[in-house]
Amino acid sequence: GENVEQHPSTLSVQEGDSAVIKCTYSDSASNYFPWYKQELGKRPQLIIDIRSNVGEKKDQRIAVTLNKTAKHFSLHITETQPEDSAVYFCAAISNQAGTALIFGKGTTLSVSS
Amino acid sequence: DTAVSQTPKYLVTQMGNDKSIKCEQNLGHDTMYWYKQDSKKFLKIMFSYNNKELIINETVPNRFSPKSPDKAHLNLHINSLELGDSAVYFCASSSGSGANVLTFGAGSRLTVL
């Protein structure tokens, strides 16, 4: 089955700096890679996703890159703001029957002003 | 309108008791899930139903019994509760199984004393 590793587990940056979170996956059949943000006491919410037919996707200050050969993908947040402070989860899944999103263990991002 | 709603939001109970958590989605999705988030924030898939049929049953103790009366509802019943069952249980849904966006409910925090 799929296994997703996520690093770092904690990340502290100053407001305005960039933050990068990296994930690797094990199943070469995985073709969908979403990122979820979970604020304290709230539900995980999708912030950006990428499918295996593209290498990069950007949405304002957030971007995701995918390297299928190396089986890793990364989340990039530029110009960080205090409201970016949260736990971020990467995940992976294939289109095979009987699969579900497998999540990394999360990265706690703290942005200090 | 809440897309994925869970009840109760908080549940405090004694070891050995039996409890249930209910989930409903109004998104018209045909696949629903239960995820467990432990104290270390790790999100782990427990079960998945597609059109009322169980398609994923991870290595979860058989004290946990999901039930889907129709594709808009997925309930979780837990027998003989143990201390280690304390966690936040998230219901989620998606349009089809596989590589699709997951929408989470607000979570149900279970505390076993």
mmCIF file of C-alpha atoms in Angstrom:
data_model
loop_
_atom_site.group_PDB
_atom_site.id
_atom_site.type_symbol
_atom_site.label_atom_id
_atom_site.label_comp_id
_atom_site.label_asym_id
_atom_site.label_seq_id
_atom_site.Cartn_x
_atom_site.Cartn_y
_atom_site.Cartn_z
ATOM 1 C CA GLY A 1 0.000 0.000 0.000
ATOM 2 C CA GLU A 2 0.897 3.667 -0.204
ATOM 3 C CA ASN A 3 3.228 5.261 2.338
ATOM 4 C CA VAL A 4 3.714 9.028 2.538
ATOM 5 C CA GLU A 5 6.627 10.613 4.382
ATOM 6 C CA GLN A 6 6.518 14.331 5.228
ATOM 7 C CA HIS A 7 9.269 16.676 6.402
ATOM 8 C CA PRO A 8 9.864 18.705 8.458
ATOM 9 C CA SER A 9 7.490 17.949 11.316
ATOM 10 C CA THR A 10 7.768 21.531 12.569
ATOM 11 C CA LEU A 11 8.765 24.711 10.753
ATOM 12 C CA SER A 12 9.143 28.194 12.198
ATOM 13 C CA VAL A 13 9.563 31.222 9.933
ATOM 14 C CA GLN A 14 9.400 34.976 10.180
ATOM 15 C CA GLU A 15 6.537 36.806 8.533
ATOM 16 C CA GLY A 16 7.387 37.475 4.909
ATOM 17 C CA ASP A 17 9.749 34.510 4.584
ATOM 18 C CA SER A 18 9.084 31.481 2.393
ATOM 19 C CA ALA A 19 8.200 28.037 3.728
ATOM 20 C CA VAL A 20 8.781 24.706 1.993
ATOM 21 C CA ILE A 21 7.329 21.341 3.044
ATOM 22 C CA LYS A 22 8.429 18.156 1.328
ATOM 23 C CA CYS A 23 6.757 14.776 0.883
ATOM 24 C CA THR A 24 7.721 11.477 -0.672
ATOM 25 C CA TYR A 25 5.406 8.645 -1.657
ATOM 26 C CA SER A 26 6.008 4.966 -2.310
ATOM 27 C CA ASP A 27 3.308 3.806 -4.743
ATOM 28 C CA SER A 28 4.214 4.619 -8.358
ATOM 29 C CA ALA A 29 0.514 4.244 -9.251
ATOM 30 C CA SER A 30 -0.399 7.320 -7.171
ATOM 31 C CA ASN A 31 -1.589 10.114 -9.419
ATOM 32 C CA TYR A 32 -3.271 12.692 -7.182
ATOM 33 C CA PHE A 33 -1.476 14.750 -4.540
ATOM 34 C CA PRO A 34 -3.492 17.209 -2.459
ATOM 35 C CA TRP A 35 -2.379 19.452 0.385
ATOM 36 C CA TYR A 36 -4.633 20.159 3.343
ATOM 37 C CA LYS A 37 -4.392 22.891 5.948
ATOM 38 C CA GLN A 38 -5.743 22.289 9.440
ATOM 39 C CA GLU A 39 -6.058 25.211 11.827
ATOM 40 C CA LEU A 40 -6.241 24.517 15.543
ATOM 41 C CA GLY A 41 -9.501 22.789 16.431
ATOM 42 C CA LYS A 42 -10.770 22.871 12.854
ATOM 43 C CA ARG A 43 -11.230 20.389 10.039
ATOM 44 C CA PRO A 44 -8.575 19.763 7.354
ATOM 45 C CA GLN A 45 -9.300 21.863 4.281
ATOM 46 C CA LEU A 46 -7.905 21.498 0.783
ATOM 47 C CA ILE A 47 -5.600 24.357 -0.194
ATOM 48 C CA ILE A 48 -4.089 23.081 -3.430
ATOM 49 C CA ASP A 49 -3.726 19.823 -5.342
ATOM 50 C CA ILE A 50 -1.814 18.478 -8.298
ATOM 51 C CA ARG A 51 -2.335 15.549 -10.612
ATOM 52 C CA SER A 52 0.435 13.494 -12.118
ATOM 53 C CA ASN A 53 0.094 14.946 -15.600
ATOM 54 C CA VAL A 54 1.564 18.306 -14.504
ATOM 55 C CA GLY A 55 4.787 19.231 -12.743
ATOM 56 C CA GLU A 56 3.772 22.462 -11.032
ATOM 57 C CA LYS A 57 0.688 24.355 -10.000
ATOM 58 C CA LYS A 58 0.381 27.790 -8.445
ATOM 59 C CA ASP A 59 -2.393 29.618 -6.645
ATOM 60 C CA GLN A 60 -1.414 33.098 -5.442
ATOM 61 C CA ARG A 61 1.166 32.612 -2.656
ATOM 62 C CA ILE A 62 0.949 28.824 -2.723
ATOM 63 C CA ALA A 63 2.594 26.472 -5.208
ATOM 64 C CA VAL A 64 3.056 22.730 -5.435
ATOM 65 C CA THR A 65 5.716 20.905 -7.441
ATOM 66 C CA LEU A 66 5.743 17.228 -8.377
ATOM 67 C CA ASN A 67 8.640 15.016 -9.429
ATOM 68 C CA LYS A 68 7.141 11.689 -10.488
ATOM 69 C CA THR A 69 10.495 10.102 -11.234
ATOM 70 C CA ALA A 70 11.775 10.760 -7.729
ATOM 71 C CA LYS A 71 8.305 10.266 -6.209
ATOM 72 C CA HIS A 72 8.324 13.474 -4.273
ATOM 73 C CA PHE A 73 6.222 16.624 -4.148
ATOM 74 C CA SER A 74 6.551 19.875 -2.268
ATOM 75 C CA LEU A 75 4.446 22.767 -1.008
ATOM 76 C CA HIS A 76 5.853 26.267 -1.295
ATOM 77 C CA ILE A 77 4.346 29.212 0.552
ATOM 78 C CA THR A 78 5.770 32.634 -0.234
ATOM 79 C CA GLU A 79 5.405 35.873 1.750
ATOM 80 C CA THR A 80 4.142 33.984 4.781
ATOM 81 C CA GLN A 81 1.635 35.656 7.088
ATOM 82 C CA PRO A 82 0.646 34.841 10.690
ATOM 83 C CA GLU A 83 -2.634 33.381 9.420
ATOM 84 C CA ASP A 84 -0.626 30.746 7.541
ATOM 85 C CA SER A 85 0.195 29.205 10.937
ATOM 86 C CA ALA A 86 -1.430 25.755 10.963
ATOM 87 C CA VAL A 87 -0.717 22.063 10.437
ATOM 88 C CA TYR A 88 -0.202 21.149 6.793
ATOM 89 C CA PHE A 89 -0.764 17.630 5.473
ATOM 90 C CA CYS A 90 0.313 16.177 2.179
ATOM 91 C CA ALA A 91 -1.493 13.135 0.793
ATOM 92 C CA ALA A 92 -1.400 10.731 -2.108
ATOM 93 C CA ILE A 93 -3.809 8.348 -3.802
ATOM 94 C CA SER A 94 -4.128 6.317 -6.971
ATOM 95 C CA ASN A 95 -7.202 5.621 -9.065
ATOM 96 C CA GLN A 96 -7.183 1.966 -8.141
ATOM 97 C CA ALA A 97 -10.349 0.555 -6.625
ATOM 98 C CA GLY A 98 -10.468 0.314 -2.889
ATOM 99 C CA THR A 99 -8.016 3.140 -2.169
ATOM 100 C CA ALA A 100 -8.246 6.200 0.033
ATOM 101 C CA LEU A 101 -6.137 9.286 0.566
ATOM 102 C CA ILE A 102 -3.055 8.406 2.588
ATOM 103 C CA PHE A 103 -1.747 11.348 4.574
ATOM 104 C CA GLY A 104 1.709 12.342 5.712
ATOM 105 C CA LYS A 105 2.186 12.964 9.423
ATOM 106 C CA GLY A 106 1.801 16.708 9.105
ATOM 107 C CA THR A 107 3.979 19.795 9.439
ATOM 108 C CA THR A 108 3.246 22.389 12.090
ATOM 109 C CA LEU A 109 4.051 25.774 10.541
ATOM 110 C CA SER A 110 4.481 28.761 12.847
ATOM 111 C CA VAL A 111 4.770 32.223 11.333
ATOM 112 C CA SER A 112 5.901 34.888 13.750
ATOM 113 C CA SER A 113 5.412 38.604 13.154
ATOM 114 C CA ASP B 1 -25.617 24.767 4.676
ATOM 115 C CA THR B 2 -23.049 22.419 6.151
ATOM 116 C CA ALA B 3 -21.681 20.087 3.473
ATOM 117 C CA VAL B 4 -20.521 17.279 5.787
ATOM 118 C CA SER B 5 -22.012 17.296 9.276
ATOM 119 C CA GLN B 6 -21.134 15.071 12.208
ATOM 120 C CA THR B 7 -22.801 14.575 15.559
ATOM 121 C CA PRO B 8 -21.914 14.763 18.337
ATOM 122 C CA LYS B 9 -19.037 17.243 18.227
ATOM 123 C CA TYR B 10 -17.825 16.181 21.666
ATOM 124 C CA LEU B 11 -18.273 12.849 23.414
ATOM 125 C CA VAL B 12 -16.966 12.009 26.888
ATOM 126 C CA THR B 13 -17.585 8.508 28.170
ATOM 127 C CA GLN B 14 -16.296 5.771 30.443
ATOM 128 C CA MET B 15 -14.219 2.764 29.426
ATOM 129 C CA GLY B 16 -16.340 -0.191 28.401
ATOM 130 C CA ASN B 17 -19.273 1.874 27.144
ATOM 131 C CA ASP B 18 -20.691 1.757 23.614
ATOM 132 C CA LYS B 19 -21.100 4.950 21.586
ATOM 133 C CA SER B 20 -22.040 6.067 18.091
ATOM 134 C CA ILE B 21 -21.070 8.969 15.846
ATOM 135 C CA LYS B 22 -23.272 9.998 12.949
ATOM 136 C CA CYS B 23 -22.321 11.644 9.663
ATOM 137 C CA GLU B 24 -24.373 13.120 6.859
ATOM 138 C CA GLN B 25 -23.347 14.821 3.630
ATOM 139 C CA ASN B 26 -25.489 16.921 1.294
ATOM 140 C CA LEU B 27 -22.972 17.171 -1.538
ATOM 141 C CA GLY B 28 -24.401 14.314 -3.562
ATOM 142 C CA HIS B 29 -21.137 12.396 -3.150
ATOM 143 C CA ASP B 30 -21.222 8.626 -3.384
ATOM 144 C CA THR B 31 -18.151 7.822 -1.298
ATOM 145 C CA MET B 32 -17.764 8.435 2.425
ATOM 146 C CA TYR B 33 -14.933 7.819 4.852
ATOM 147 C CA TRP B 34 -13.986 7.680 8.506
ATOM 148 C CA TYR B 35 -10.544 8.958 9.482
ATOM 149 C CA LYS B 36 -9.046 8.887 12.979
ATOM 150 C CA GLN B 37 -6.770 11.706 14.144
ATOM 151 C CA ASP B 38 -4.777 10.824 17.228
ATOM 152 C CA SER B 39 -3.058 13.111 19.709
ATOM 153 C CA LYS B 40 -0.036 13.404 17.401
ATOM 154 C CA LYS B 41 -2.319 14.765 14.660
ATOM 155 C CA PHE B 42 -1.809 11.732 12.408
ATOM 156 C CA LEU B 43 -4.801 11.250 10.047
ATOM 157 C CA LYS B 44 -5.399 7.547 9.473
ATOM 158 C CA ILE B 45 -8.025 6.003 7.210
ATOM 159 C CA MET B 46 -10.365 3.581 8.956
ATOM 160 C CA PHE B 47 -13.232 2.813 6.582
ATOM 161 C CA SER B 48 -14.654 3.829 3.238
ATOM 162 C CA TYR B 49 -18.062 3.215 1.708
ATOM 163 C CA ASN B 50 -19.049 3.666 -1.910
ATOM 164 C CA ASN B 51 -22.794 3.724 -2.565
ATOM 165 C CA LYS B 52 -23.475 1.978 0.761
ATOM 166 C CA GLU B 53 -20.912 -0.743 0.117
ATOM 167 C CA LEU B 54 -17.798 -1.165 2.263
ATOM 168 C CA ILE B 55 -14.737 -0.777 0.057
ATOM 169 C CA ILE B 56 -11.986 -0.075 2.584
ATOM 170 C CA ASN B 57 -11.587 -1.646 5.990
ATOM 171 C CA GLU B 58 -8.153 -0.921 7.370
ATOM 172 C CA THR B 59 -6.776 -2.912 10.289
ATOM 173 C CA VAL B 60 -9.289 -1.544 12.739
ATOM 174 C CA PRO B 61 -10.449 -3.591 15.779
ATOM 175 C CA ASN B 62 -13.812 -5.224 15.174
ATOM 176 C CA ARG B 63 -15.153 -3.184 18.099
ATOM 177 C CA PHE B 64 -15.587 -0.517 15.422
ATOM 178 C CA SER B 65 -18.551 -1.125 13.143
ATOM 179 C CA PRO B 66 -19.470 1.337 10.395
ATOM 180 C CA LYS B 67 -22.877 1.400 8.834
ATOM 181 C CA SER B 68 -24.136 3.239 5.752
ATOM 182 C CA PRO B 69 -27.937 3.211 5.451
ATOM 183 C CA ASP B 70 -27.726 5.240 2.226
ATOM 184 C CA LYS B 71 -25.010 7.028 0.303
ATOM 185 C CA ALA B 72 -25.569 10.298 2.193
ATOM 186 C CA HIS B 73 -25.057 8.798 5.655
ATOM 187 C CA LEU B 74 -22.203 6.951 7.337
ATOM 188 C CA ASN B 75 -22.315 6.126 11.018
ATOM 189 C CA LEU B 76 -19.646 4.683 13.297
ATOM 190 C CA HIS B 77 -20.484 2.523 16.290
ATOM 191 C CA ILE B 78 -17.800 1.653 18.814
ATOM 192 C CA ASN B 79 -18.253 -1.127 21.356
ATOM 193 C CA SER B 80 -16.391 -1.619 24.631
ATOM 194 C CA LEU B 81 -14.542 1.678 24.440
ATOM 195 C CA GLU B 82 -10.871 1.712 25.481
ATOM 196 C CA LEU B 83 -8.596 4.566 26.550
ATOM 197 C CA GLY B 84 -6.730 4.301 23.244
ATOM 198 C CA ASP B 85 -9.904 5.093 21.328
ATOM 199 C CA SER B 86 -9.667 8.696 22.489
ATOM 200 C CA ALA B 87 -9.155 10.751 19.338
ATOM 201 C CA VAL B 88 -10.885 13.044 16.889
ATOM 202 C CA TYR B 89 -12.908 11.109 14.338
ATOM 203 C CA PHE B 90 -13.420 12.839 10.998
ATOM 204 C CA CYS B 91 -16.048 11.899 8.490
ATOM 205 C CA ALA B 92 -15.327 12.851 4.878
ATOM 206 C CA SER B 93 -16.875 12.426 1.463
ATOM 207 C CA SER B 94 -15.806 12.542 -2.163
ATOM 208 C CA SER B 95 -17.343 12.238 -5.583
ATOM 209 C CA GLY B 96 -16.351 8.691 -6.445
ATOM 210 C CA SER B 97 -13.552 6.698 -4.877
ATOM 211 C CA GLY B 98 -9.971 7.202 -5.929
ATOM 212 C CA ALA B 99 -8.307 10.450 -6.907
ATOM 213 C CA ASN B 100 -10.940 12.975 -5.905
ATOM 214 C CA VAL B 101 -11.147 15.919 -3.529
ATOM 215 C CA LEU B 102 -12.039 14.962 0.043
ATOM 216 C CA THR B 103 -14.413 17.189 2.011
ATOM 217 C CA PHE B 104 -14.178 16.756 5.774
ATOM 218 C CA GLY B 105 -16.730 17.175 8.504
ATOM 219 C CA ALA B 106 -15.903 19.240 11.596
ATOM 220 C CA GLY B 107 -14.807 16.196 13.576
ATOM 221 C CA SER B 108 -16.077 14.414 16.681
ATOM 222 C CA ARG B 109 -13.753 14.512 19.673
ATOM 223 C CA LEU B 110 -14.082 11.306 21.690
ATOM 224 C CA THR B 111 -12.609 11.186 25.183
ATOM 225 C CA VAL B 112 -12.615 7.869 27.003
ATOM 226 C CA LEU B 113 -12.031 8.095 30.767
#
